[in-house]
mmCIF file of C-alpha atoms in Angstrom:
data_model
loop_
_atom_site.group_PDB
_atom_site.id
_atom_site.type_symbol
_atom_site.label_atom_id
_atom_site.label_comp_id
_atom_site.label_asym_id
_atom_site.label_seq_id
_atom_site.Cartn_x
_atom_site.Cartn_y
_atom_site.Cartn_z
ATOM 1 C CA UNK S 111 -15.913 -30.497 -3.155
ATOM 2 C CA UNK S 112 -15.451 -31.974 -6.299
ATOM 3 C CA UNK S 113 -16.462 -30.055 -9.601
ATOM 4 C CA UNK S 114 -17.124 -26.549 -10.544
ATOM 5 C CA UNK S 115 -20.857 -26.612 -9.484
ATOM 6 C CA UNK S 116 -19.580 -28.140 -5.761
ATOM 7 C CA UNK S 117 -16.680 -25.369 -5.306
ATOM 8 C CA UNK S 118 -19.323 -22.184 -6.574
ATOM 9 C CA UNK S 119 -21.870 -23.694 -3.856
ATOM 10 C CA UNK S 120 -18.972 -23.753 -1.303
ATOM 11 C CA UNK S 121 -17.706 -20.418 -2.412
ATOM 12 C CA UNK S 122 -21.170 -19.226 -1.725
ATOM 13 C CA UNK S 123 -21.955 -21.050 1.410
ATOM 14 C CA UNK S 124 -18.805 -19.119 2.502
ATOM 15 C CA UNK S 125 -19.667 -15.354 1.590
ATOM 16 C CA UNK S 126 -23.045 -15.838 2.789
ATOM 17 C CA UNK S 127 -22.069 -17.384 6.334
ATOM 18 C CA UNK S 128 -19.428 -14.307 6.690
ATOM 19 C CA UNK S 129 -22.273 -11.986 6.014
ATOM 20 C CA UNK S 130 -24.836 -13.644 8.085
ATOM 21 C CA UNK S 131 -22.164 -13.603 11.188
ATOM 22 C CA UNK S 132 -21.218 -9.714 10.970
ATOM 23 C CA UNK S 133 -25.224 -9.222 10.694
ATOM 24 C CA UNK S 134 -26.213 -11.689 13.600
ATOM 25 C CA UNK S 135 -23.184 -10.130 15.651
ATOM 26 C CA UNK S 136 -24.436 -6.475 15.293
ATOM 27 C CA UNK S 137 -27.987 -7.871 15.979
ATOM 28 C CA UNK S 138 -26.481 -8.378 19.725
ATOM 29 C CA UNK S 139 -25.538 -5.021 20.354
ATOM 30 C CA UNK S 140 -28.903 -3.272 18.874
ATOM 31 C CA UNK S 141 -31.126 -5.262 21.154
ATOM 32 C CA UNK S 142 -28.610 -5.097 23.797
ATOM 33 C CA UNK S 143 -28.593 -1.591 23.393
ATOM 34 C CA UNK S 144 -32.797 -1.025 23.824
ATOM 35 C CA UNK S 145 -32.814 -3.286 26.879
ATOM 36 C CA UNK S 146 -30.887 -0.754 28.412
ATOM 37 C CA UNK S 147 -32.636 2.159 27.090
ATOM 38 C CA UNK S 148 -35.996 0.203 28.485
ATOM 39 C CA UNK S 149 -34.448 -0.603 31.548
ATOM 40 C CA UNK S 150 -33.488 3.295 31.930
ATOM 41 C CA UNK S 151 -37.022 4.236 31.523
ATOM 42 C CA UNK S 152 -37.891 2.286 34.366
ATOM 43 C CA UNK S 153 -39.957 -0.043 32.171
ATOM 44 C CA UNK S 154 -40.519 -3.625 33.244
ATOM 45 C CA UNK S 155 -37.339 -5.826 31.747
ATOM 46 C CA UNK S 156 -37.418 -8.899 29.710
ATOM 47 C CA UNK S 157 -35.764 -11.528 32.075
ATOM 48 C CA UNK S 158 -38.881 -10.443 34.341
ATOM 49 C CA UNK S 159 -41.229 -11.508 31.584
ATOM 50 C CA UNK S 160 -41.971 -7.643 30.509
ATOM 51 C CA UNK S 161 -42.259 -7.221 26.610
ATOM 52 C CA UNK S 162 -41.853 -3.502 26.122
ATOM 53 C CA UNK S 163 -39.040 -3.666 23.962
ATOM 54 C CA UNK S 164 -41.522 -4.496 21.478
ATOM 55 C CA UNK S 165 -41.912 -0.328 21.573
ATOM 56 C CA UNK S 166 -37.964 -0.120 21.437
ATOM 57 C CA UNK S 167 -37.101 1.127 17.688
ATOM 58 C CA UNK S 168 -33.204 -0.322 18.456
ATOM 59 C CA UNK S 169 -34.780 -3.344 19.531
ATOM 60 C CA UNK S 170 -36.479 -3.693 16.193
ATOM 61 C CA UNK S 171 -33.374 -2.803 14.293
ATOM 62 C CA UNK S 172 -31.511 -5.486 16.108
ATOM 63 C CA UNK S 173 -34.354 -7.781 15.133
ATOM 64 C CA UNK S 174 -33.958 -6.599 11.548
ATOM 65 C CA UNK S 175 -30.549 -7.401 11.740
ATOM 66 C CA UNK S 176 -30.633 -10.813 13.016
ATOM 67 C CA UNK S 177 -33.550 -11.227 10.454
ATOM 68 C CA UNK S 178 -30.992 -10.505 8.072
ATOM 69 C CA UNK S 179 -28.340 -12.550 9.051
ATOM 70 C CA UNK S 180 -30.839 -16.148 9.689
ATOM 71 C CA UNK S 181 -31.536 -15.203 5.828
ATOM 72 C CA UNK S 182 -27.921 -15.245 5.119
ATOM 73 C CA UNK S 183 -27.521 -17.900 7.225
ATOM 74 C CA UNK S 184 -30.653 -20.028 5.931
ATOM 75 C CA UNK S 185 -29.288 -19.526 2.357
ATOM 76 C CA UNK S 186 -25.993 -20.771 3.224
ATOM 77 C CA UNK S 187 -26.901 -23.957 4.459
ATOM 78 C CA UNK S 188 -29.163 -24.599 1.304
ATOM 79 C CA UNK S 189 -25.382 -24.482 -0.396
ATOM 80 C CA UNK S 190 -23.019 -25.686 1.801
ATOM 81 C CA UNK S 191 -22.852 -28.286 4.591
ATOM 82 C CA UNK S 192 -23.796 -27.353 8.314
ATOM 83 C CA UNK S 193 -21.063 -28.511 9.487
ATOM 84 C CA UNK S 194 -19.137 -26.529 7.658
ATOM 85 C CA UNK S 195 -21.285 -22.924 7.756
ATOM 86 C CA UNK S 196 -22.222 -23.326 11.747
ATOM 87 C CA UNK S 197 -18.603 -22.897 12.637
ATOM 88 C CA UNK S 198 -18.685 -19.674 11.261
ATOM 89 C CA UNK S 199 -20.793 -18.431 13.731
ATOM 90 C CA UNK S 200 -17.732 -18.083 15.815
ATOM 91 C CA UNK S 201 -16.642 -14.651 13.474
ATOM 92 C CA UNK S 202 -20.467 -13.315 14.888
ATOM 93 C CA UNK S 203 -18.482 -13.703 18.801
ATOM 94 C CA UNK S 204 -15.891 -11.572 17.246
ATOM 95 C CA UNK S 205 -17.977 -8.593 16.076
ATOM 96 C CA UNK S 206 -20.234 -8.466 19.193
ATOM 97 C CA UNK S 207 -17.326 -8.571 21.277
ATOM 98 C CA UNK S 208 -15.558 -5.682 19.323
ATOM 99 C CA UNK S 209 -18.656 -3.335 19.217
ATOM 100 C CA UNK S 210 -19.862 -4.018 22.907
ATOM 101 C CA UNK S 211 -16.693 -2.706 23.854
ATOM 102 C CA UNK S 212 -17.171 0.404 21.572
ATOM 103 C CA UNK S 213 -20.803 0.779 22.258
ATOM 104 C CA UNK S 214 -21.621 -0.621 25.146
ATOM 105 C CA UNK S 215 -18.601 0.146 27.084
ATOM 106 C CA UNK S 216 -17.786 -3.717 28.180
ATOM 107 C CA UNK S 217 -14.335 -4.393 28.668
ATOM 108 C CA UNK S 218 -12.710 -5.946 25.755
ATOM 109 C CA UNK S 219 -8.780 -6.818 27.211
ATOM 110 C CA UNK S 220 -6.076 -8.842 25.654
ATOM 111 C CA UNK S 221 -7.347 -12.116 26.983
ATOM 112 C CA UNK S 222 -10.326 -11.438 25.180
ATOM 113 C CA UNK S 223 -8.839 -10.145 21.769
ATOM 114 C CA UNK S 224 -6.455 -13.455 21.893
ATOM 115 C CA UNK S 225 -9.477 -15.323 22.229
ATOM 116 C CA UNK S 226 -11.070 -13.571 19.093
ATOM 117 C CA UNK S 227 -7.952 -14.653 17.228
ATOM 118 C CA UNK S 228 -8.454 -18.070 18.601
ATOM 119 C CA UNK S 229 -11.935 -18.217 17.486
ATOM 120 C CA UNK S 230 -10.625 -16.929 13.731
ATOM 121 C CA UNK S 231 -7.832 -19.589 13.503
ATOM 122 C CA UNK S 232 -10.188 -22.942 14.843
ATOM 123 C CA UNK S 233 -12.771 -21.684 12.626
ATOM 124 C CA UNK S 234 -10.389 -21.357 9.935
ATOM 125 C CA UNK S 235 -9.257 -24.986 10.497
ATOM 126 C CA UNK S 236 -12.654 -26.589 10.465
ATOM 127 C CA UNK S 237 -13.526 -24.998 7.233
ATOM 128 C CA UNK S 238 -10.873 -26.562 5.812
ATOM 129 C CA UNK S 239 -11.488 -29.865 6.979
ATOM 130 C CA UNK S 240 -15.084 -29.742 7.069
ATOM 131 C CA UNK S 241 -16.573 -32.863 6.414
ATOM 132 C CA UNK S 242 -18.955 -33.652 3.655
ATOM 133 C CA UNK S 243 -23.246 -34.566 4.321
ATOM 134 C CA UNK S 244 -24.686 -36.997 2.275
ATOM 135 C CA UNK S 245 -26.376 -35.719 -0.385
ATOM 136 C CA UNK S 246 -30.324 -34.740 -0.178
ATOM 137 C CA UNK S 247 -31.589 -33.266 -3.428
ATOM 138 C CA UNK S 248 -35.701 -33.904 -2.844
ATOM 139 C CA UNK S 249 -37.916 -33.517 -0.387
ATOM 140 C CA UNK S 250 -38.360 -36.860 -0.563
ATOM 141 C CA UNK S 251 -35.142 -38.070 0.569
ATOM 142 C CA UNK S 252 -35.430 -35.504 3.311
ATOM 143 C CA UNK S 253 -38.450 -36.916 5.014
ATOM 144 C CA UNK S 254 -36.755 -40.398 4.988
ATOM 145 C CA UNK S 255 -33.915 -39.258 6.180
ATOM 146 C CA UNK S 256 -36.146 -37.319 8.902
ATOM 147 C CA UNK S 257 -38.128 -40.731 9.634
ATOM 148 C CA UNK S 258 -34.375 -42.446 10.499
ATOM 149 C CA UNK S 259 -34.740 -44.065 14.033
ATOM 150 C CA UNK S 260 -31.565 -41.951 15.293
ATOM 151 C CA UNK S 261 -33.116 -38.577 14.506
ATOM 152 C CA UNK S 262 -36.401 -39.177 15.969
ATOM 153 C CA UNK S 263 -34.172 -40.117 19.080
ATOM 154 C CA UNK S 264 -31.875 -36.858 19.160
ATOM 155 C CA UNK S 265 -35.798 -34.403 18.293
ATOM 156 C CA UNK S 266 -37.681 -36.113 21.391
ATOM 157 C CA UNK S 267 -34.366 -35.805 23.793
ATOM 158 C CA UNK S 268 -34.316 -32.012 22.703
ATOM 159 C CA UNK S 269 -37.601 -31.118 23.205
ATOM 160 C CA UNK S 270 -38.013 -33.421 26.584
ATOM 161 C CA UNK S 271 -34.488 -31.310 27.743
ATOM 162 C CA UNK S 272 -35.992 -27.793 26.295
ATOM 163 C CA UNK S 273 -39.346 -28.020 28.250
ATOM 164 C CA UNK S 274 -37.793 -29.053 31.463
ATOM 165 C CA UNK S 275 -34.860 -26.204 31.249
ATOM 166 C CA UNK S 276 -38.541 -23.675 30.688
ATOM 167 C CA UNK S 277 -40.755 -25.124 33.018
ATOM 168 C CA UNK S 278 -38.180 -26.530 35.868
ATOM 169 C CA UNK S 279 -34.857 -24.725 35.681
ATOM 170 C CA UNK S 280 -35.887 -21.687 34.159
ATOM 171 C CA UNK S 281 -37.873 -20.158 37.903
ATOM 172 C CA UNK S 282 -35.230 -21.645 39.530
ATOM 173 C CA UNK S 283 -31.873 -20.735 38.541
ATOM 174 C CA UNK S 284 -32.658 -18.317 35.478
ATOM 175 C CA UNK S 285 -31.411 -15.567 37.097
ATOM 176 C CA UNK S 286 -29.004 -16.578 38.327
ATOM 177 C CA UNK S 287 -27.319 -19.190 35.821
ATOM 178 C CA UNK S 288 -26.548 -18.287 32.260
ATOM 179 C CA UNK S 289 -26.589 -21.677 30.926
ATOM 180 C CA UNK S 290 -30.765 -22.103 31.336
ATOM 181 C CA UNK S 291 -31.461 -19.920 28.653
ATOM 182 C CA UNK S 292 -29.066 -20.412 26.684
ATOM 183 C CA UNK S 293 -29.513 -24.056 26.388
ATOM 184 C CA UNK S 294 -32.553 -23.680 25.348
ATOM 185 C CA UNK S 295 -31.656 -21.148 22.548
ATOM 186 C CA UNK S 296 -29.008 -23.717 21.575
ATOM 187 C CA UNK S 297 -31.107 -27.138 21.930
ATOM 188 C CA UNK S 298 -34.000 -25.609 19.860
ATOM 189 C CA UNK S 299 -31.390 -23.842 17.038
ATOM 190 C CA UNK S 300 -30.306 -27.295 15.807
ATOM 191 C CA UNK S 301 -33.547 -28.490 14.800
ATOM 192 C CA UNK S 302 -34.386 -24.712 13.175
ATOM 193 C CA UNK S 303 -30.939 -25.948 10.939
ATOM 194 C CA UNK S 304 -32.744 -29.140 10.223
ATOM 195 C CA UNK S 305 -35.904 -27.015 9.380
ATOM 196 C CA UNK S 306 -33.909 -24.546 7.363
ATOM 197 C CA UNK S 307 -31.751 -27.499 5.469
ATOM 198 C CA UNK S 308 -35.217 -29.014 4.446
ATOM 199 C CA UNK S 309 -36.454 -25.782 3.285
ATOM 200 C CA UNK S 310 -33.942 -25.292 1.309
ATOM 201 C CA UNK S 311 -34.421 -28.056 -0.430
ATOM 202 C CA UNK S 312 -37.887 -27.243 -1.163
ATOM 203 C CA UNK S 313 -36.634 -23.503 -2.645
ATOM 204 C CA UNK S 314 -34.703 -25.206 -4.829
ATOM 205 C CA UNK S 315 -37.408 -27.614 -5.995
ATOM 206 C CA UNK S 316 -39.928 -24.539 -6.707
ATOM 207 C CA UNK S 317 -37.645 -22.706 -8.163
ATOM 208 C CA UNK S 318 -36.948 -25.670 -10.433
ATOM 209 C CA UNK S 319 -40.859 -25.905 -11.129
ATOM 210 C CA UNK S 320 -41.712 -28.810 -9.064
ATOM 211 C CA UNK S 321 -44.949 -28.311 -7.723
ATOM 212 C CA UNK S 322 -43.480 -28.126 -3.853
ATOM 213 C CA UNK S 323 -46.621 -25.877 -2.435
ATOM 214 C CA UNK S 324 -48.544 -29.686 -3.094
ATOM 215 C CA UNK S 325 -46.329 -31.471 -0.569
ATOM 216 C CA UNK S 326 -47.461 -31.399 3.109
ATOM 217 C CA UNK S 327 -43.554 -31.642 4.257
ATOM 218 C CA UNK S 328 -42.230 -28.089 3.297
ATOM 219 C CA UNK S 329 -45.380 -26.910 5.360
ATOM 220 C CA UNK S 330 -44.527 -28.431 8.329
ATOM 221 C CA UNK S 331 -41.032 -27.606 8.042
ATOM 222 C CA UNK S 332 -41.798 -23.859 7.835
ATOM 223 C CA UNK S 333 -44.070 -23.897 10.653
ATOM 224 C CA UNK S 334 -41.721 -26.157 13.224
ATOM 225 C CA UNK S 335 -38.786 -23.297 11.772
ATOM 226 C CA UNK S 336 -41.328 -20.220 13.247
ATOM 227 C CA UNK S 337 -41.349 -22.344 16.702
ATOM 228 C CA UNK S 338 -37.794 -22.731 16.983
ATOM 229 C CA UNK S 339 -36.898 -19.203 15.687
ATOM 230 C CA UNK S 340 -39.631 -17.728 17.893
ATOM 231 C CA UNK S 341 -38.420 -19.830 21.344
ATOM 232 C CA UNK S 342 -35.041 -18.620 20.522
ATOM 233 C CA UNK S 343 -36.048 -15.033 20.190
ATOM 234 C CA UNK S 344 -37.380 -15.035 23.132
ATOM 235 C CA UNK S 345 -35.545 -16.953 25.604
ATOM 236 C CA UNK S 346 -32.283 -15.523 23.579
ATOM 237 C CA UNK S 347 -34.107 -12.056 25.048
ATOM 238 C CA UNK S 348 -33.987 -13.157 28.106
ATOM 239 C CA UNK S 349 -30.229 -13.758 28.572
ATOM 240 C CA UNK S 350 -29.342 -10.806 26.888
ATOM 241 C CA UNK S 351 -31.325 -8.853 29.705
ATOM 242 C CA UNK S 352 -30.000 -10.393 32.347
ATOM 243 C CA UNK S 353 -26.409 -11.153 31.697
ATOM 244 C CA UNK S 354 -23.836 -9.727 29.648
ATOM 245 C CA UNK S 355 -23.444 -9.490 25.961
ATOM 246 C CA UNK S 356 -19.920 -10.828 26.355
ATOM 247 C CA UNK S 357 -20.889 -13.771 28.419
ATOM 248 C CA UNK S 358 -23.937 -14.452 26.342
ATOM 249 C CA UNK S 359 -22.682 -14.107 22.759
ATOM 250 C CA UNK S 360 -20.006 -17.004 23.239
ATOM 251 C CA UNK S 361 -21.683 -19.384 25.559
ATOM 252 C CA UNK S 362 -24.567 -19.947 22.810
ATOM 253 C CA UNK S 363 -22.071 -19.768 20.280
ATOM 254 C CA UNK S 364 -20.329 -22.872 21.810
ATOM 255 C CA UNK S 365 -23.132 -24.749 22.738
ATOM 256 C CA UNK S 366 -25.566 -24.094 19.703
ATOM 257 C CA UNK S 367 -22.497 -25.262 17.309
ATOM 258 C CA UNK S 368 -22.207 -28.111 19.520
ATOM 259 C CA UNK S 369 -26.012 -29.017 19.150
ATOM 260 C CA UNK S 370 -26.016 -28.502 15.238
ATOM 261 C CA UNK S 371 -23.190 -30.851 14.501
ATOM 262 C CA UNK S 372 -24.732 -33.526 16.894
ATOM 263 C CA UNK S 373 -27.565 -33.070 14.727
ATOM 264 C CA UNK S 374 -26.224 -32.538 11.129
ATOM 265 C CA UNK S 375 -23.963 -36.057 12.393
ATOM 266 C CA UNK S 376 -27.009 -37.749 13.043
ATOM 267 C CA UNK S 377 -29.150 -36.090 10.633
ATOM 268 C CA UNK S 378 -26.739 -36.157 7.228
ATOM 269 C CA UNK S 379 -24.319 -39.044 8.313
ATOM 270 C CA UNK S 380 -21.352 -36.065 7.605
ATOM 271 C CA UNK S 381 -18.730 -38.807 9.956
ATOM 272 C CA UNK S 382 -19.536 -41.541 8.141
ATOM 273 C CA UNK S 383 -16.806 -41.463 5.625
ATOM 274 C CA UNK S 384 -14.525 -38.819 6.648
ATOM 275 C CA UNK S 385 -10.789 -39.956 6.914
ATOM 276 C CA UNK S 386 -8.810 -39.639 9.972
ATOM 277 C CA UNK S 387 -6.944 -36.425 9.353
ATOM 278 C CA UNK S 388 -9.996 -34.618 8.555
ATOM 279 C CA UNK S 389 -11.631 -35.885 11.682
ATOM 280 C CA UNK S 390 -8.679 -34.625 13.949
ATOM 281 C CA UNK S 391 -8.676 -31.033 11.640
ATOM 282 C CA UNK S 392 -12.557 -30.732 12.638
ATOM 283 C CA UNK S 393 -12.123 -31.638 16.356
ATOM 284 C CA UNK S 394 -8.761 -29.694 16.871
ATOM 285 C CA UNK S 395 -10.668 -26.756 15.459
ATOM 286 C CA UNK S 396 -13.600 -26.943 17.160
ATOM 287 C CA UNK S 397 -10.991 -27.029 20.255
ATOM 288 C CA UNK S 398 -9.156 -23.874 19.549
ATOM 289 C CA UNK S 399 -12.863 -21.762 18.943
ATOM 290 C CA UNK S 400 -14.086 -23.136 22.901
ATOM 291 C CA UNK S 401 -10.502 -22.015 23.953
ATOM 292 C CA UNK S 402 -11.144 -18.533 21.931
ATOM 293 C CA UNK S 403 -14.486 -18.404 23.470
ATOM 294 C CA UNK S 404 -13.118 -19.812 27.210
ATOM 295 C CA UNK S 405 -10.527 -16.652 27.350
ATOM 296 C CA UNK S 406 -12.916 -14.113 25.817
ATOM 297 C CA UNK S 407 -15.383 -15.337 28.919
ATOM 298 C CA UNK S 408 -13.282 -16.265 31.721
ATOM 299 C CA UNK S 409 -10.863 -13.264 31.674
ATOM 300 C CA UNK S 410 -13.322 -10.572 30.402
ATOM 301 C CA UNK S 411 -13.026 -8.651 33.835
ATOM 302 C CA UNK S 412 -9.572 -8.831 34.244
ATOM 303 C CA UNK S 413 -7.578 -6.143 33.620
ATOM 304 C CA UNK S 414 -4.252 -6.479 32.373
ATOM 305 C CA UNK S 415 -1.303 -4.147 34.417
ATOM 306 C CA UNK S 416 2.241 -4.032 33.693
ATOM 307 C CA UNK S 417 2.216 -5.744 37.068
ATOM 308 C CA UNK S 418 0.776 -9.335 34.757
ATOM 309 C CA UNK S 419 4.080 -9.337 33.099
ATOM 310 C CA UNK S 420 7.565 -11.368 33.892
ATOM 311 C CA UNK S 421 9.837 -9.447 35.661
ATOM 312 C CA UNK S 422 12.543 -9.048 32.850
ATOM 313 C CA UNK S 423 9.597 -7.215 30.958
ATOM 314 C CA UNK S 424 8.728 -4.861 34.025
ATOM 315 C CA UNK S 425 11.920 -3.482 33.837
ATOM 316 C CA UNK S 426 13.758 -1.328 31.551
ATOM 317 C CA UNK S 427 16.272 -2.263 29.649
ATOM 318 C CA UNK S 428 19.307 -0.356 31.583
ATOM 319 C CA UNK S 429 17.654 -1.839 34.894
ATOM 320 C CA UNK S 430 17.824 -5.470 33.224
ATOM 321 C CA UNK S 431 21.354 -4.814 31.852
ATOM 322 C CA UNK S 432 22.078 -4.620 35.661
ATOM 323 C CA UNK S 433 20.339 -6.989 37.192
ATOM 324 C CA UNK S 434 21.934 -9.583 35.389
ATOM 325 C CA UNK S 435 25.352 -8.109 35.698
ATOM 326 C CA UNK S 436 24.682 -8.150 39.208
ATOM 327 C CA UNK S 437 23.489 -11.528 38.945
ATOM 328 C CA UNK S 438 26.467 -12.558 37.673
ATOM 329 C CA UNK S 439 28.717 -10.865 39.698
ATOM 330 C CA UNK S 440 27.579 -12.702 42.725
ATOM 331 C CA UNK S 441 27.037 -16.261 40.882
ATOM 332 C CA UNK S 442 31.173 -15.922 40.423
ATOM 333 C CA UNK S 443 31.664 -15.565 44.283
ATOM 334 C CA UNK S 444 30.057 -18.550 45.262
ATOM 335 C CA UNK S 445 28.345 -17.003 47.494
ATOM 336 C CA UNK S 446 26.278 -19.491 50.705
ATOM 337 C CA UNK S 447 22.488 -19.769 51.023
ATOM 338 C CA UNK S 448 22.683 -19.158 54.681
ATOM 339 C CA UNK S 449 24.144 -15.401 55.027
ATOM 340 C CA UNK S 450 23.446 -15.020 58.564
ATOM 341 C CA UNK S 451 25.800 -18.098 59.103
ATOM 342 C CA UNK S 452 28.323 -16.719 56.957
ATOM 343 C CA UNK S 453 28.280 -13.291 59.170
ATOM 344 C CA UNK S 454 28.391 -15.306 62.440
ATOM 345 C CA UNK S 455 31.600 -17.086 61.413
ATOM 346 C CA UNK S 456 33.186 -13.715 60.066
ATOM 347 C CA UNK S 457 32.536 -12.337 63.156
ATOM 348 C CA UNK S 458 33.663 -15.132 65.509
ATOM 349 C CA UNK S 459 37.321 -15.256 63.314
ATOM 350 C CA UNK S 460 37.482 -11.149 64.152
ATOM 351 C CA UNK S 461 36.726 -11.947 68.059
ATOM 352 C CA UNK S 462 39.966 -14.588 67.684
ATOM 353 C CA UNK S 463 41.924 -11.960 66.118
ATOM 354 C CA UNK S 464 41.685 -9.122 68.601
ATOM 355 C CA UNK S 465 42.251 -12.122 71.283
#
C-alpha cells in the first residue's frame, strides 16, 4: 500500500467495510422480521410474488439499513480494492447469525459460533494478503478497461445465467432450492461492484471539478447499478421468505464474494502480479470463511448434548480416575479376548479335580 495517501485510503476502505457489514447484517433481521409479521397477518408472502411488505414499517427499516450499509460499502470500494473490502462481508454472516438467534429465535450452537470465528480468522487472512487492482483514476480508463474482451465475456455469461435461473429455474425449484435465488442475488452483485467501482471514480472526478455530469459513462453506470441493486432486492426478498436467515445470509455471502473476485480478477487484473505467498494467503483465507460459513449452515440444527463429547469428558473426574485404574488393573493380568473360553477351561480343570 505504499505511501501515506495509499495506507489512509486502506485505513478507510477498512472502517467503512466494518460499518457497512454490521449495517447490511442487521438489515437481515429487520426484513426478516416483517416477513413474519406479514406472514402472521395472513397477508400474501413474498416468495409467492405478494409485495405487501412494502406496508411493513420493519421492512422499511431493514431497507434503510441495508441502504446504509451499500453506502458504506459503495464508499469503500471507491478507496480500497474489492478484493480486499468484499471479504469483509463475511463479519455481516456474523451479526445476522448472532441477532437471529436473539431475535428471531434460530438456533445459534457451537458449530455455528466456531464457524463465526472461522469466518473472522479467513477474513482476517485475506485482508492481509489482499492483492492489489491496477490502478483506474478516470473515467476514461474505466470504460477501456470495461471494453476489454474478457469482461464483456464474464457480463454476457452473467446475465445469460441470471435470466435463465428467473425465467427457467426459478418456477421450478425456487421453493424448494436455496441456491436459485441466491445465485441470482450473487451473479447480479458483482457487476453492481463494477458499477459502484466506476462510480466512484466519477465522485471523485466531480468532486475534483471535472465536469463528470458531461460524460455519458457515469450515467449508464448509475442506471445498470439501480438494475442490479433492484434484482437483488427483490430476488434477495424472496429467499429470505422462504428459507432461513441462517441458511440465506451465508450461502450469498459465499457465492456473491466468489462472483466479485471473478470479476474484480477479470475486471482490475488484481492476479496479475501478486507473488506466490500472497496468492496462497488469499486462497487459504477464502478457504477458512466457506469452512466458517459450511459449519454455521450444515450443523445449524444440531444440537449439541453432553452425549457429542468423548467419553473421558462425559465422565467426572473421580469416575475417570477409576476407569483407568481399572483399566490398568486388568491390562497387568493379561487377561484373553475370548472369556467364555477361559471359563470353559476353568471349569473343565475343576471337573478333573473332584474326579
Amino acid at each position: 500500500m505504499g505511501g501515506a495517501g495509499g495506507r489512509a485510503g486502506f485505513y478507510m476502505g477498512l472502517g467503512l467495510a466494518l460499518a457497512s457489514s454490521a449495517f447490511i447484517g442487521g438489515s437481515f433481521i429487520l426484513k426478516k422480521k416483517g416477513l413474519v409479521r406479514l406472514c402472521r397477518r395472513g397477508r400474501a408472502r413474498a416468495g409467492q410474488g405478494g409485495h405487501a411488505y412494502l406496508q411493513e414499517w420493519l421492512w422499511w427499516a431493514g431497507l434503510l439499513c441495508m441502504g446504509v450499509g451499500e453506502a458504506a460499502n459503495f464508499a469503500a470500494y471507491a478507496f480500497a480494492p474489492a478484493t480486499l473490502v468484499t471479504p469483509l462481508g463475511a463479519l455481516s454472516v456474523l451479526v445476522s447469525a448472532v441477532l437471529s438467534s436473539t431475535f428471531l429465535n434460530e438456533q445459534l450452537n457451537v458449530h455455528g459460533k466456531i464457524g463465526c470465528i472461522l469466518s473472522i480468522l479467513g477474513s482476517t487472512v485475506m485482508v492481509i494478503h489482499a492483492p492489489q487492482e491496477e490502478e483506474v483514476s478516470s473515467l476514461e480508463s474505466m470504460a477501456e478497461k470495461l471494453k476489454d474482451p474478457g469482461f464483456i465475456v464474464f457480463a454476457v455469461c452473467v446475465l445469460v445465467t441470471s435470466l435463465l435461473l428467473i425465467f427457467v429455474a426459478g418456477p421450478r425449484y425456487g421453493q424448494n432450492n436455496v441456491l436459485v435465488y441466491v445465485l441470482v442475488c450473487s451473479t447480479i452483485g458483482s457487476l453492481s461492484v463494477s458499477c459502484v467501482k466506476g462510480l466512484g471514480i466519477a465522485l471523485k472526478e466531480l468532486f475534483s471539478g471535472k465536469p463528470v455530469l458531461k460524460e455519458p459513462l457515469g450515467w449508464v453506470l448509475l442506471v445498470c447499478l439501480v438494475i442490479c441493486i433492484s434484482a437483488q432486492i427483490n430476488y434477495l426478498n424472496k429467499a429470505l421468505d422462504i428459507f432461513n436467515t441462517s441458511v440465506v445470509t451465508p450461502i450469498y455471502y459465499v457465492l456473491f464474494t466468489t462472483a466479485v473476485m471473478m470479476c474484480s480478477a477479470i475486471l482490475f487484473k488484481e492476479w496479475q502480479h501478486m507473488v506466490l505467498d500472497n496468492v496462497i494467503g488469499t486462497i487459504s483465507g477464502f478457504l477458512t470463511i466457506v469452512s466458517g460459513i459450511f459449519l454455521l449452515h450444515a450443523f445449524r440444527d444440531m444440537p449439541f448434548t453432553p452425549d457429542l463429547l468423548p467419553l473421558f469428558l462425559q465422565q467426572g473426574s473421580a469416575d475417570h480416575a477409576s476407569w483407568r485404574s481399572a483399566d490398568r488393573h486388568q491390562s497387568c493380568q493379561h487377561q484373553p479376548l475370548l472369556p467364555s473360553e477361559d471359563k470353559g477351561s476353568q471349569s473343565m480343570e475343576e471337573e478333573g479335580e473332584s474326579m
